[in-house]
Amino acid sequence: MDGDYLERYRSLFDQFDVVAAFWVNIQLTLAAGLIALVLGTALAVMRISPAPSLRWAGSTYVTLVRNTPLTVIIVFCVLGLWGQLGITFSDDFNRNFFWLAVLGLAVYHAAFVCEALRSGVNTVPVGQAEAARAIGLGFVASARLVILPQAFRGAVAPLGNVLIALVKNSTVAAAGSVAEASGLMAEMIEFRPDVILAIFFTFAFGFVLLVVPIGLATTSLSRRWTVAR
Amino acid sequence: MADVSVAPSTAPSDEGGALLSLRAVEKHFGDLHVLRHVDLTIARGEVVVVIGPSGSGKSTLCRTINRLETIDSGTITIAGRELPEEGRDLARLRAQVGMVFQSFNLFAHKTVLENVTLGPIKAKGVKRAAAKERAMELLDRVGVANQAHKLPAQLSGGQQQRVAIARALAMDPELILFDEPTSALDPEMINEVLDVMVGLARDGMTMLVVTHEMGFARRAADRVVFMDAGEIVEESDPETFFTAPRSDRAKDFLSKILPH
Ligand SMILES: Nc1ncnc2c1ncn2[C@@H]1O[C@H](COP(=O)(O)OP(=O)(O)O)[C@@H](O)[C@H]1O
Ligand SMILES: [Mg+2]
């Protein structure tokens, strides 16, 4: 590798705003992650509830959504919700695409959050729920005060995996016309084929940089938060 | 230990003094007939020990009384009212019936004190400060007040079971069910739990206790109920039951558990 190659590589960053593109992925991840956490928790509660209709609704959602490709869901959000039904989240054209992609990502990952949480629920002995019922707590109070706090602690590692998947899957937002990292990469490769490998490694490294801390954090959290029995 | 009253102060009217009454209760698990035509009455303030071989339906009996298990037919009434089906009424009933489990089942993510205050605060709407004060009294009564801020896993089995008793008492129950409360304990911890239970019995708490501890039955029970294969086979006072059982099934069972 000569000095000329390095110079050409460096000039990429004057031409393209790589950091801004990654920032879009981070925003997609944070927004969709938060919504998916809330929705996924609600789904998990439905799936352990005593009402058969709620259990059915929860498991149907998970089965349908988990088995649909994410690209299809995101394209549906953009072309179906916005294009066909005219649903908008923002007057700004690009912001609107951003939020439609967030919705698609959240809806999809909620199914995985639900399953991760259910694996957490399985770490909680039945006796905990029975003791909660025995002191007069109803289902919702038992779930909120006794089952879920322990289930979350038992599900830190699988929830971390969902978050890692979400970071990487945020690139699918490109299918919904959101300008983010993978879209920028495609653009850069098209305009600067002279440094194609360097571009590729730059983006791969960028995602590794985002994902590795999540893995480290969840490993240490799940160790620290383990419920001693 | 402080002298704290645990017996319910107000006594709603019951028919003929019966606090708990089971009539013709039947229960199946699939093909297995676990409770066969069970009739049982417990008067307010009475302490009844249930004894019988493993698998005879003792735990199931306890669990039907606060409806952790449903029954197929028959009736269960507490203080003259039939067990509610579901919802708020059922939650209220469960608050009246305390339960102490073989495996303690303390909330593993909560401190000892929080274990005792959770029910009063969240199920009965007691103010936090009042619940805390009462919980400390009860923890003192069962001798674990100095462990109040520890997590259950940091306590010995005997201490955990005493906390579980305090947790049940904090709801001011009319009746407490004990399902083999000392079976999971190391021998040296059994008496610290039994002593607390004897104290409760003396204070007039109504108790249904599944246990093979004959010492406890002799010291505290008004009546012993012998179950076998889902049936109540025999009922009598403890002395009569242990020295002169009437049924062959009880004689056979006692010959296996009594020291020769
Ligand atoms: N949830 C259940 N499903 C199926 N069978 C059960 C269940 N719980 C208990 N049993 C069976 O019912 C019988 C009575 O059990 P149990 O009430 O636990 O007896 P005990 O407490 O006297 O040992 C046993 O044969 C047991 O295997
Ligand atoms: Mg049992």
Short mmCIF file of C-alpha atoms and ligand atoms in Angstrom, two decimals:
data_model
loop_
_atom_site.label_atom_id
_atom_site.label_comp_id
_atom_site.label_asym_id
_atom_site.label_seq_id
_atom_site.Cartn_x
_atom_site.Cartn_y
_atom_site.Cartn_z
CA MET A 1 0.00 0.00 0.00
CA ASP A 2 1.53 3.35 -1.06
CA GLY A 3 1.10 6.85 0.33
CA ASP A 4 -1.08 7.72 -2.59
CA TYR A 5 -3.67 5.11 -1.59
CA LEU A 6 -3.81 6.47 1.95
CA GLU A 7 -4.26 9.98 0.60
CA ARG A 8 -7.11 8.87 -1.65
CA TYR A 9 -8.69 7.04 1.29
CA ARG A 10 -8.44 10.12 3.49
CA SER A 11 -10.08 12.27 0.85
CA LEU A 12 -13.18 10.08 1.10
CA PHE A 13 -14.04 11.74 4.37
CA ASP A 14 -14.01 15.21 2.79
CA GLN A 15 -16.34 14.00 0.10
CA PHE A 16 -18.77 11.95 2.26
CA ASP A 17 -20.04 12.43 5.84
CA VAL A 18 -19.56 8.92 7.19
CA VAL A 19 -20.08 9.87 10.83
CA ALA A 20 -23.43 11.52 10.09
CA ALA A 21 -24.58 8.37 8.30
CA PHE A 22 -23.68 6.19 11.28
CA TRP A 23 -25.44 8.68 13.53
CA VAL A 24 -28.65 7.94 11.62
CA ASN A 25 -28.22 4.22 12.39
CA ILE A 26 -27.68 5.04 16.06
CA GLN A 27 -30.85 7.13 16.10
CA LEU A 28 -32.82 4.41 14.32
CA THR A 29 -31.55 1.89 16.86
CA LEU A 30 -32.35 4.01 19.92
CA ALA A 31 -35.83 4.99 18.79
CA ALA A 32 -36.82 1.55 17.49
CA GLY A 33 -35.18 -0.18 20.46
CA LEU A 34 -37.18 1.83 22.97
CA ILE A 35 -40.48 1.23 21.21
CA ALA A 36 -39.66 -2.46 20.67
CA LEU A 37 -38.88 -2.84 24.39
CA VAL A 38 -42.25 -1.42 25.41
CA LEU A 39 -44.18 -3.34 22.75
CA GLY A 40 -42.23 -6.56 23.35
CA THR A 41 -42.85 -6.35 27.10
CA ALA A 42 -46.57 -5.90 26.48
CA LEU A 43 -46.50 -8.93 24.17
CA ALA A 44 -44.64 -11.03 26.74
CA VAL A 45 -47.22 -10.10 29.40
CA MET A 46 -49.98 -11.11 27.00
CA ARG A 47 -48.28 -14.44 26.36
CA ILE A 48 -48.10 -15.32 30.07
CA SER A 49 -51.53 -13.91 30.94
CA PRO A 50 -54.35 -16.13 32.20
CA ALA A 51 -56.66 -14.92 29.38
CA PRO A 52 -56.54 -17.36 26.43
CA SER A 53 -57.51 -14.63 23.92
CA LEU A 54 -54.56 -12.44 24.96
CA ARG A 55 -52.19 -15.41 24.83
CA TRP A 56 -53.46 -16.21 21.34
CA ALA A 57 -53.10 -12.61 20.16
CA GLY A 58 -49.55 -12.42 21.54
CA SER A 59 -48.36 -15.65 20.00
CA THR A 60 -50.01 -14.88 16.65
CA TYR A 61 -48.21 -11.54 16.51
CA VAL A 62 -44.87 -13.15 17.26
CA THR A 63 -45.35 -15.96 14.73
CA LEU A 64 -46.46 -13.60 11.95
CA VAL A 65 -43.88 -10.88 12.49
CA ARG A 66 -40.93 -13.11 13.24
CA ASN A 67 -41.43 -15.05 10.04
CA THR A 68 -41.77 -12.02 7.77
CA PRO A 69 -38.51 -10.66 6.31
CA LEU A 70 -37.60 -7.27 7.76
CA THR A 71 -37.19 -5.79 4.28
CA VAL A 72 -40.80 -6.66 3.52
CA ILE A 73 -41.98 -4.99 6.73
CA ILE A 74 -40.01 -1.80 6.07
CA VAL A 75 -41.09 -1.59 2.45
CA PHE A 76 -44.66 -2.14 3.63
CA CYS A 77 -44.32 0.72 6.10
CA VAL A 78 -43.11 3.07 3.40
CA LEU A 79 -45.16 1.97 0.41
CA GLY A 80 -48.18 0.66 2.30
CA LEU A 81 -48.60 2.99 5.25
CA TRP A 82 -47.31 6.14 3.61
CA GLY A 83 -47.65 5.52 -0.12
CA GLN A 84 -51.07 3.87 -0.02
CA LEU A 85 -52.73 4.95 3.22
CA GLY A 86 -51.08 8.35 3.42
CA ILE A 87 -49.93 7.96 7.02
CA THR A 88 -47.28 10.56 7.85
CA PHE A 89 -45.29 11.16 11.00
CA SER A 90 -43.56 14.37 9.98
CA ASP A 91 -43.97 17.19 7.47
CA ASP A 92 -40.29 16.85 6.63
CA PHE A 93 -39.95 14.34 3.81
CA ASN A 94 -36.81 12.62 5.16
CA ARG A 95 -37.96 12.67 8.79
CA ASN A 96 -41.13 10.96 7.68
CA PHE A 97 -39.16 8.12 6.07
CA PHE A 98 -37.05 7.93 9.20
CA TRP A 99 -40.06 7.41 11.47
CA LEU A 100 -41.70 4.93 9.10
CA ALA A 101 -38.47 2.90 9.23
CA VAL A 102 -38.40 3.20 13.03
CA LEU A 103 -41.94 1.82 13.13
CA GLY A 104 -41.00 -1.12 10.92
CA LEU A 105 -37.86 -1.88 12.94
CA ALA A 106 -39.77 -1.59 16.24
CA VAL A 107 -42.65 -3.81 15.15
CA TYR A 108 -40.21 -6.46 13.91
CA HIS A 109 -37.85 -6.47 16.89
CA ALA A 110 -40.70 -6.38 19.42
CA ALA A 111 -41.35 -10.01 18.51
CA PHE A 112 -37.76 -10.88 19.41
CA VAL A 113 -37.86 -8.81 22.61
CA CYS A 114 -40.98 -10.79 23.56
CA GLU A 115 -39.21 -14.10 23.01
CA ALA A 116 -36.09 -12.96 24.89
CA LEU A 117 -38.26 -11.89 27.82
CA ARG A 118 -40.12 -15.17 27.77
CA SER A 119 -36.83 -16.99 28.14
CA GLY A 120 -36.26 -14.69 31.12
CA VAL A 121 -39.65 -15.59 32.55
CA ASN A 122 -38.64 -19.24 32.34
CA THR A 123 -35.75 -18.53 34.72
CA VAL A 124 -38.28 -17.45 37.39
CA PRO A 125 -39.52 -20.41 39.48
CA VAL A 126 -43.31 -20.99 39.51
CA GLY A 127 -43.25 -20.59 43.28
CA GLN A 128 -42.54 -16.86 42.86
CA ALA A 129 -45.81 -16.34 40.99
CA GLU A 130 -47.69 -18.54 43.46
CA ALA A 131 -46.33 -16.60 46.42
CA ALA A 132 -47.38 -13.35 44.71
CA ARG A 133 -50.88 -14.66 44.14
CA ALA A 134 -51.01 -15.99 47.70
CA ILE A 135 -50.50 -12.50 49.16
CA GLY A 136 -53.40 -11.20 47.11
CA LEU A 137 -51.64 -9.65 44.10
CA GLY A 138 -53.60 -9.89 40.87
CA PHE A 139 -52.02 -10.95 37.57
CA VAL A 140 -50.91 -7.48 36.52
CA ALA A 141 -49.40 -6.65 39.91
CA SER A 142 -47.68 -10.05 40.10
CA ALA A 143 -46.23 -9.56 36.62
CA ARG A 144 -45.09 -6.01 37.27
CA LEU A 145 -43.71 -6.43 40.78
CA VAL A 146 -42.48 -10.01 40.93
CA ILE A 147 -42.19 -11.80 37.56
CA LEU A 148 -40.95 -9.13 35.14
CA PRO A 149 -38.23 -7.61 37.37
CA GLN A 150 -36.70 -11.06 37.72
CA ALA A 151 -37.39 -11.98 34.08
CA PHE A 152 -35.55 -8.86 32.82
CA ARG A 153 -32.51 -9.76 34.89
CA GLY A 154 -32.59 -13.28 33.52
CA ALA A 155 -32.99 -11.96 29.97
CA VAL A 156 -30.18 -9.39 29.82
CA ALA A 157 -28.03 -11.52 27.51
CA PRO A 158 -30.78 -12.43 25.00
CA LEU A 159 -32.06 -8.82 25.09
CA GLY A 160 -28.51 -7.69 24.32
CA ASN A 161 -28.52 -10.01 21.31
CA VAL A 162 -31.75 -8.43 20.09
CA LEU A 163 -30.15 -4.99 20.42
CA ILE A 164 -27.09 -6.14 18.48
CA ALA A 165 -29.34 -7.52 15.75
CA LEU A 166 -31.23 -4.23 15.74
CA VAL A 167 -28.04 -2.19 15.23
CA LYS A 168 -27.15 -4.25 12.20
CA ASN A 169 -30.73 -4.49 10.93
CA SER A 170 -31.04 -0.70 11.06
CA THR A 171 -29.27 -0.81 7.67
CA VAL A 172 -32.44 -2.28 6.20
CA ALA A 173 -33.94 1.19 6.63
CA ALA A 174 -32.13 1.92 3.37
CA ALA A 175 -34.90 -0.10 1.73
CA GLY A 176 -37.25 2.55 3.11
CA SER A 177 -35.28 5.39 1.53
CA VAL A 178 -33.57 6.45 4.76
CA ALA A 179 -30.07 7.80 4.19
CA GLU A 180 -27.97 5.75 6.61
CA ALA A 181 -24.60 4.02 6.70
CA SER A 182 -25.16 1.08 4.34
CA GLY A 183 -26.77 3.38 1.77
CA LEU A 184 -23.83 5.73 1.97
CA MET A 185 -21.46 2.81 1.58
CA ALA A 186 -23.16 1.76 -1.66
CA GLU A 187 -22.97 5.33 -2.89
CA MET A 188 -19.27 5.64 -2.00
CA ILE A 189 -18.41 2.40 -3.72
CA GLU A 190 -20.16 3.61 -6.83
CA PHE A 191 -18.31 6.93 -6.92
CA ARG A 192 -14.94 5.80 -5.57
CA PRO A 193 -14.26 2.30 -6.92
CA ASP A 194 -10.55 3.09 -6.54
CA VAL A 195 -10.70 2.45 -2.76
CA ILE A 196 -13.45 -0.16 -2.66
CA LEU A 197 -11.85 -2.44 -0.08
CA ALA A 198 -11.01 0.42 2.25
CA ILE A 199 -14.63 1.62 2.09
CA PHE A 200 -15.90 -1.83 2.88
CA PHE A 201 -13.58 -2.26 5.87
CA THR A 202 -14.42 1.23 7.13
CA PHE A 203 -18.10 0.37 7.40
CA ALA A 204 -17.52 -3.10 8.77
CA PHE A 205 -15.27 -1.57 11.43
CA GLY A 206 -17.88 1.11 12.19
CA PHE A 207 -20.49 -1.52 13.00
CA VAL A 208 -18.05 -3.58 15.05
CA LEU A 209 -17.34 -0.41 17.02
CA LEU A 210 -21.07 -0.01 17.74
CA VAL A 211 -21.79 -3.64 18.53
CA VAL A 212 -18.83 -4.78 20.63
CA PRO A 213 -19.57 -2.45 23.57
CA ILE A 214 -23.16 -3.71 23.68
CA GLY A 215 -21.93 -7.29 23.97
CA LEU A 216 -19.46 -6.36 26.70
CA ALA A 217 -22.04 -4.34 28.62
CA THR A 218 -24.70 -7.05 28.54
CA THR A 219 -22.25 -9.73 29.62
CA SER A 220 -21.16 -7.71 32.62
CA LEU A 221 -24.73 -6.59 33.45
CA SER A 222 -26.15 -10.08 33.26
CA ARG A 223 -23.44 -11.25 35.63
CA ARG A 224 -24.05 -8.36 38.05
CA TRP A 225 -27.84 -8.58 37.93
CA THR A 226 -28.17 -12.33 38.36
CA VAL A 227 -30.90 -13.03 40.90
CA ALA A 228 -29.36 -15.09 43.69
CA ARG A 229 -31.64 -17.97 44.67
CA MET B 1 -38.92 -10.91 70.96
CA ALA B 2 -41.65 -8.28 71.09
CA ASP B 3 -45.15 -9.27 72.00
CA VAL B 4 -47.15 -8.60 68.86
CA SER B 5 -50.72 -9.71 68.49
CA VAL B 6 -51.35 -11.61 65.29
CA ALA B 7 -54.87 -12.92 65.79
CA PRO B 8 -57.49 -11.08 63.71
CA SER B 9 -59.12 -8.45 65.89
CA THR B 10 -62.51 -8.45 64.24
CA ALA B 11 -64.39 -11.69 63.77
CA PRO B 12 -67.03 -11.66 61.00
CA SER B 13 -69.99 -13.91 61.70
CA ASP B 14 -69.43 -17.53 60.72
CA GLU B 15 -71.99 -20.29 60.75
CA GLY B 16 -71.51 -22.45 63.80
CA GLY B 17 -68.00 -21.09 64.43
CA ALA B 18 -66.62 -22.68 61.26
CA LEU B 19 -64.02 -20.46 59.62
CA LEU B 20 -63.21 -22.90 56.84
CA SER B 21 -65.50 -25.52 55.49
CA LEU B 22 -64.97 -27.98 52.63
CA ARG B 23 -67.97 -29.99 51.44
CA ALA B 24 -67.74 -32.96 49.08
CA VAL B 25 -64.68 -31.55 47.32
CA GLU B 26 -63.50 -33.53 44.29
CA LYS B 27 -60.41 -32.86 42.24
CA HIS B 28 -58.78 -34.69 39.31
CA PHE B 29 -55.50 -34.16 37.53
CA GLY B 30 -56.42 -35.80 34.24
CA ASP B 31 -57.26 -39.39 35.14
CA LEU B 32 -55.77 -39.09 38.60
CA HIS B 33 -58.40 -38.64 41.33
CA VAL B 34 -56.45 -36.48 43.83
CA LEU B 35 -59.19 -35.35 46.22
CA ARG B 36 -62.03 -37.79 46.88
CA HIS B 37 -65.13 -36.38 48.49
CA VAL B 38 -63.22 -34.30 51.04
CA ASP B 39 -65.26 -32.91 53.96
CA LEU B 40 -63.35 -30.77 56.42
CA THR B 41 -64.34 -28.06 58.85
CA ILE B 42 -61.98 -25.84 60.78
CA ALA B 43 -63.26 -23.58 63.55
CA ARG B 44 -61.87 -20.14 64.21
CA GLY B 45 -58.74 -20.48 66.33
CA GLU B 46 -58.37 -24.18 65.64
CA VAL B 47 -55.06 -25.77 64.61
CA VAL B 48 -55.41 -28.80 62.34
CA VAL B 49 -52.49 -30.98 61.30
CA VAL B 50 -52.81 -32.92 58.06
CA ILE B 51 -50.67 -35.99 57.82
CA GLY B 52 -50.41 -38.75 55.23
CA PRO B 53 -48.15 -40.50 52.73
CA SER B 54 -46.48 -38.63 49.89
CA GLY B 55 -48.83 -38.17 46.95
CA SER B 56 -51.96 -38.49 49.09
CA GLY B 57 -53.19 -35.02 48.08
CA LYS B 58 -52.13 -32.89 51.06
CA SER B 59 -50.54 -30.12 49.01
CA THR B 60 -53.43 -30.13 46.58
CA LEU B 61 -55.83 -29.75 49.52
CA CYS B 62 -53.93 -26.66 50.72
CA ARG B 63 -53.74 -25.20 47.25
CA THR B 64 -57.47 -25.57 46.58
CA ILE B 65 -58.23 -23.61 49.76
CA ASN B 66 -56.68 -20.40 48.39
CA ARG B 67 -57.54 -21.45 44.86
CA LEU B 68 -54.07 -21.92 43.49
CA GLU B 69 -55.85 -25.03 42.16
CA THR B 70 -59.48 -25.15 41.04
CA ILE B 71 -61.83 -27.92 42.17
CA ASP B 72 -64.08 -30.09 40.00
CA SER B 73 -67.06 -30.12 42.34
CA GLY B 74 -68.06 -29.49 45.93
CA THR B 75 -67.88 -26.24 47.87
CA ILE B 76 -65.26 -24.41 49.87
CA THR B 77 -66.41 -21.58 52.13
CA ILE B 78 -64.32 -19.22 54.23
CA ALA B 79 -66.07 -17.23 56.95
CA GLY B 80 -69.38 -18.31 55.45
CA ARG B 81 -68.57 -17.08 51.92
CA GLU B 82 -67.93 -19.39 49.01
CA LEU B 83 -64.60 -19.03 47.19
CA PRO B 84 -64.86 -16.41 44.47
CA GLU B 85 -64.15 -17.54 40.91
CA GLU B 86 -61.71 -14.90 39.78
CA GLY B 87 -60.63 -11.29 39.77
CA ARG B 88 -60.68 -8.79 42.59
CA ASP B 89 -62.78 -10.92 44.95
CA LEU B 90 -60.38 -13.81 44.60
CA ALA B 91 -57.39 -11.56 45.25
CA ARG B 92 -59.15 -10.29 48.38
CA LEU B 93 -59.79 -13.85 49.55
CA ARG B 94 -56.16 -14.77 49.01
CA ALA B 95 -55.20 -11.83 51.16
CA GLN B 96 -57.28 -13.39 53.96
CA VAL B 97 -55.66 -16.78 53.63
CA GLY B 98 -51.93 -16.85 54.23
CA MET B 99 -49.78 -19.56 52.72
CA VAL B 100 -46.36 -20.81 53.75
CA PHE B 101 -44.67 -23.04 51.19
CA GLN B 102 -42.22 -25.89 51.61
CA SER B 103 -39.68 -24.04 49.46
CA PHE B 104 -40.25 -20.63 51.17
CA ASN B 105 -40.78 -18.82 47.84
CA LEU B 106 -39.51 -15.49 49.12
CA PHE B 107 -39.30 -12.89 46.33
CA ALA B 108 -35.69 -13.37 45.34
CA HIS B 109 -35.09 -9.82 44.04
CA LYS B 110 -36.50 -8.08 47.10
CA THR B 111 -35.06 -7.56 50.57
CA VAL B 112 -36.53 -9.35 53.56
CA LEU B 113 -38.33 -6.17 54.61
CA GLU B 114 -39.72 -5.60 51.08
CA ASN B 115 -40.93 -9.19 51.01
CA VAL B 116 -43.03 -8.48 54.08
CA THR B 117 -44.32 -5.03 53.05
CA LEU B 118 -45.15 -5.81 49.39
CA GLY B 119 -48.55 -7.41 50.04
CA PRO B 120 -49.83 -4.85 52.54
CA ILE B 121 -48.76 -1.91 50.33
CA LYS B 122 -49.78 -3.24 46.93
CA ALA B 123 -52.71 -5.52 47.73
CA LYS B 124 -54.23 -3.78 50.76
CA GLY B 125 -53.23 -0.18 50.16
CA VAL B 126 -51.48 0.23 53.53
CA LYS B 127 -49.25 3.32 53.74
CA ARG B 128 -45.57 2.60 53.24
CA ALA B 129 -44.48 3.84 56.67
CA ALA B 130 -47.18 1.91 58.50
CA ALA B 131 -46.42 -1.25 56.51
CA LYS B 132 -42.73 -0.92 57.33
CA GLU B 133 -43.35 -0.45 61.02
CA ARG B 134 -45.65 -3.46 61.18
CA ALA B 135 -43.21 -5.54 59.13
CA MET B 136 -40.38 -4.74 61.53
CA GLU B 137 -42.57 -5.82 64.46
CA LEU B 138 -43.36 -9.09 62.74
CA LEU B 139 -39.74 -9.72 61.74
CA ASP B 140 -38.81 -9.09 65.35
CA ARG B 141 -41.48 -11.52 66.47
CA VAL B 142 -40.07 -14.29 64.27
CA GLY B 143 -36.54 -13.35 65.30
CA VAL B 144 -35.04 -12.05 62.05
CA ALA B 145 -35.39 -8.27 62.46
CA ASN B 146 -31.60 -7.92 62.19
CA GLN B 147 -31.72 -9.42 58.67
CA ALA B 148 -34.33 -6.97 57.34
CA HIS B 149 -32.14 -5.42 54.66
CA LYS B 150 -30.60 -8.60 53.31
CA LEU B 151 -31.73 -10.53 50.26
CA PRO B 152 -33.39 -13.92 50.86
CA ALA B 153 -30.45 -15.83 49.35
CA GLN B 154 -28.20 -14.46 52.12
CA LEU B 155 -30.32 -16.12 54.83
CA SER B 156 -30.37 -19.67 56.12
CA GLY B 157 -33.36 -21.85 55.26
CA GLY B 158 -34.79 -21.54 58.76
CA GLN B 159 -34.50 -17.76 58.64
CA GLN B 160 -36.10 -17.65 55.18
CA GLN B 161 -39.05 -19.71 56.36
CA ARG B 162 -39.53 -17.44 59.36
CA VAL B 163 -39.56 -14.45 56.99
CA ALA B 164 -42.17 -16.29 54.90
CA ILE B 165 -44.31 -16.64 58.03
CA ALA B 166 -43.91 -12.92 58.75
CA ARG B 167 -44.90 -12.19 55.13
CA ALA B 168 -48.09 -14.22 55.58
CA LEU B 169 -48.84 -12.57 58.94
CA ALA B 170 -48.41 -9.07 57.50
CA MET B 171 -51.63 -9.52 55.54
CA ASP B 172 -53.57 -10.09 58.81
CA PRO B 173 -54.98 -13.35 57.49
CA GLU B 174 -57.92 -15.20 59.03
CA LEU B 175 -56.24 -18.51 58.33
CA ILE B 176 -52.72 -19.64 57.46
CA LEU B 177 -51.98 -22.74 55.39
CA PHE B 178 -48.61 -24.38 55.96
CA ASP B 179 -47.52 -26.94 53.37
CA GLU B 180 -44.68 -28.98 54.89
CA PRO B 181 -42.96 -25.84 56.19
CA THR B 182 -39.99 -27.70 57.65
CA SER B 183 -39.46 -30.46 55.08
CA ALA B 184 -36.83 -28.52 53.12
CA LEU B 185 -34.87 -27.53 56.23
CA ASP B 186 -31.71 -28.93 57.73
CA PRO B 187 -32.58 -30.72 61.00
CA GLU B 188 -31.00 -28.08 63.22
CA MET B 189 -33.28 -25.39 61.78
CA ILE B 190 -36.58 -27.23 62.13
CA ASN B 191 -37.24 -26.21 65.70
CA GLU B 192 -36.70 -22.48 65.19
CA VAL B 193 -39.55 -22.58 62.65
CA LEU B 194 -41.78 -24.89 64.70
CA ASP B 195 -41.35 -22.68 67.76
CA VAL B 196 -42.68 -19.70 65.82
CA MET B 197 -45.63 -21.80 64.66
CA VAL B 198 -46.40 -23.00 68.17
CA GLY B 199 -46.38 -19.36 69.29
CA LEU B 200 -48.90 -18.49 66.59
CA ALA B 201 -51.12 -21.37 67.60
CA ARG B 202 -51.06 -20.20 71.23
CA ASP B 203 -52.04 -16.69 70.11
CA GLY B 204 -55.20 -18.09 68.55
CA MET B 205 -54.29 -18.12 64.85
CA THR B 206 -56.37 -20.55 62.78
CA MET B 207 -53.94 -22.90 61.07
CA LEU B 208 -53.97 -25.83 58.67
CA VAL B 209 -50.57 -27.48 58.82
CA VAL B 210 -49.33 -30.27 56.58
CA THR B 211 -46.45 -31.78 58.51
CA HIS B 212 -44.96 -35.03 59.73
CA GLU B 213 -43.56 -33.35 62.83
CA MET B 214 -45.30 -35.28 65.58
CA GLY B 215 -43.79 -33.05 68.24
CA PHE B 216 -45.54 -30.07 66.71
CA ALA B 217 -48.82 -31.96 66.37
CA ARG B 218 -48.70 -32.97 70.01
CA ARG B 219 -47.72 -29.52 71.24
CA ALA B 220 -50.00 -27.34 69.13
CA ALA B 221 -52.66 -29.26 67.21
CA ASP B 222 -56.28 -29.52 68.27
CA ARG B 223 -56.89 -32.20 65.68
CA VAL B 224 -55.00 -34.51 63.34
CA VAL B 225 -56.45 -35.35 59.94
CA PHE B 226 -55.02 -38.43 58.22
CA MET B 227 -55.18 -38.50 54.42
CA ASP B 228 -54.46 -41.38 52.10
CA ALA B 229 -55.04 -41.62 48.34
CA GLY B 230 -57.03 -38.38 48.24
CA GLU B 231 -59.39 -39.32 51.07
CA ILE B 232 -59.66 -38.19 54.65
CA VAL B 233 -59.44 -41.56 56.35
CA GLU B 234 -59.43 -40.60 59.98
CA GLU B 235 -59.65 -37.54 62.27
CA SER B 236 -58.94 -37.37 65.97
CA ASP B 237 -57.04 -35.49 68.66
CA PRO B 238 -53.25 -35.87 68.36
CA GLU B 239 -52.79 -38.15 71.36
CA THR B 240 -55.44 -40.61 70.20
CA PHE B 241 -54.18 -40.54 66.63
CA PHE B 242 -50.57 -41.29 67.49
CA THR B 243 -51.23 -43.83 70.24
CA ALA B 244 -54.44 -45.51 69.13
CA PRO B 245 -55.13 -45.03 65.39
CA ARG B 246 -58.36 -46.71 64.29
CA SER B 247 -57.82 -47.42 60.59
CA ASP B 248 -55.38 -49.98 59.23
CA ARG B 249 -54.08 -47.43 56.76
CA ALA B 250 -53.16 -45.04 59.59
CA LYS B 251 -51.56 -47.84 61.61
CA ASP B 252 -49.53 -48.88 58.59
CA PHE B 253 -48.45 -45.28 57.90
CA LEU B 254 -47.50 -44.62 61.52
CA SER B 255 -45.47 -47.81 61.71
CA LYS B 256 -43.36 -46.41 58.88
CA ILE B 257 -42.73 -42.95 60.34
CA LEU B 258 -42.61 -43.69 64.07
CA PRO B 259 -39.26 -44.58 65.60
CA HIS B 260 -39.26 -48.27 66.56
N1 LIG C 1 -50.14 -30.04 38.73
C1 LIG C 1 -50.27 -31.37 38.76
N2 LIG C 1 -50.54 -32.05 37.63
C2 LIG C 1 -50.69 -33.40 37.65
N3 LIG C 1 -50.61 -34.16 38.76
C3 LIG C 1 -50.35 -33.54 39.92
C4 LIG C 1 -50.16 -32.11 39.98
N4 LIG C 1 -49.90 -31.78 41.27
C5 LIG C 1 -49.93 -32.93 41.97
N5 LIG C 1 -50.19 -33.99 41.17
C6 LIG C 1 -50.36 -35.39 41.59
O1 LIG C 1 -51.42 -35.42 42.50
C7 LIG C 1 -51.14 -36.33 43.57
C8 LIG C 1 -51.23 -35.62 44.88
O2 LIG C 1 -50.18 -34.68 44.97
P1 LIG C 1 -49.93 -33.77 46.24
O3 LIG C 1 -51.16 -33.05 46.57
O4 LIG C 1 -48.73 -32.96 45.92
O5 LIG C 1 -49.60 -34.84 47.34
P2 LIG C 1 -48.84 -34.69 48.73
O6 LIG C 1 -48.67 -33.24 49.01
O7 LIG C 1 -49.71 -35.38 49.71
O8 LIG C 1 -47.52 -35.39 48.58
C9 LIG C 1 -49.75 -36.90 43.29
O9 LIG C 1 -49.91 -38.15 42.67
C10 LIG C 1 -49.16 -35.91 42.35
O10 LIG C 1 -48.24 -36.53 41.48
MG MG C 2 -46.91 -32.09 49.28
#
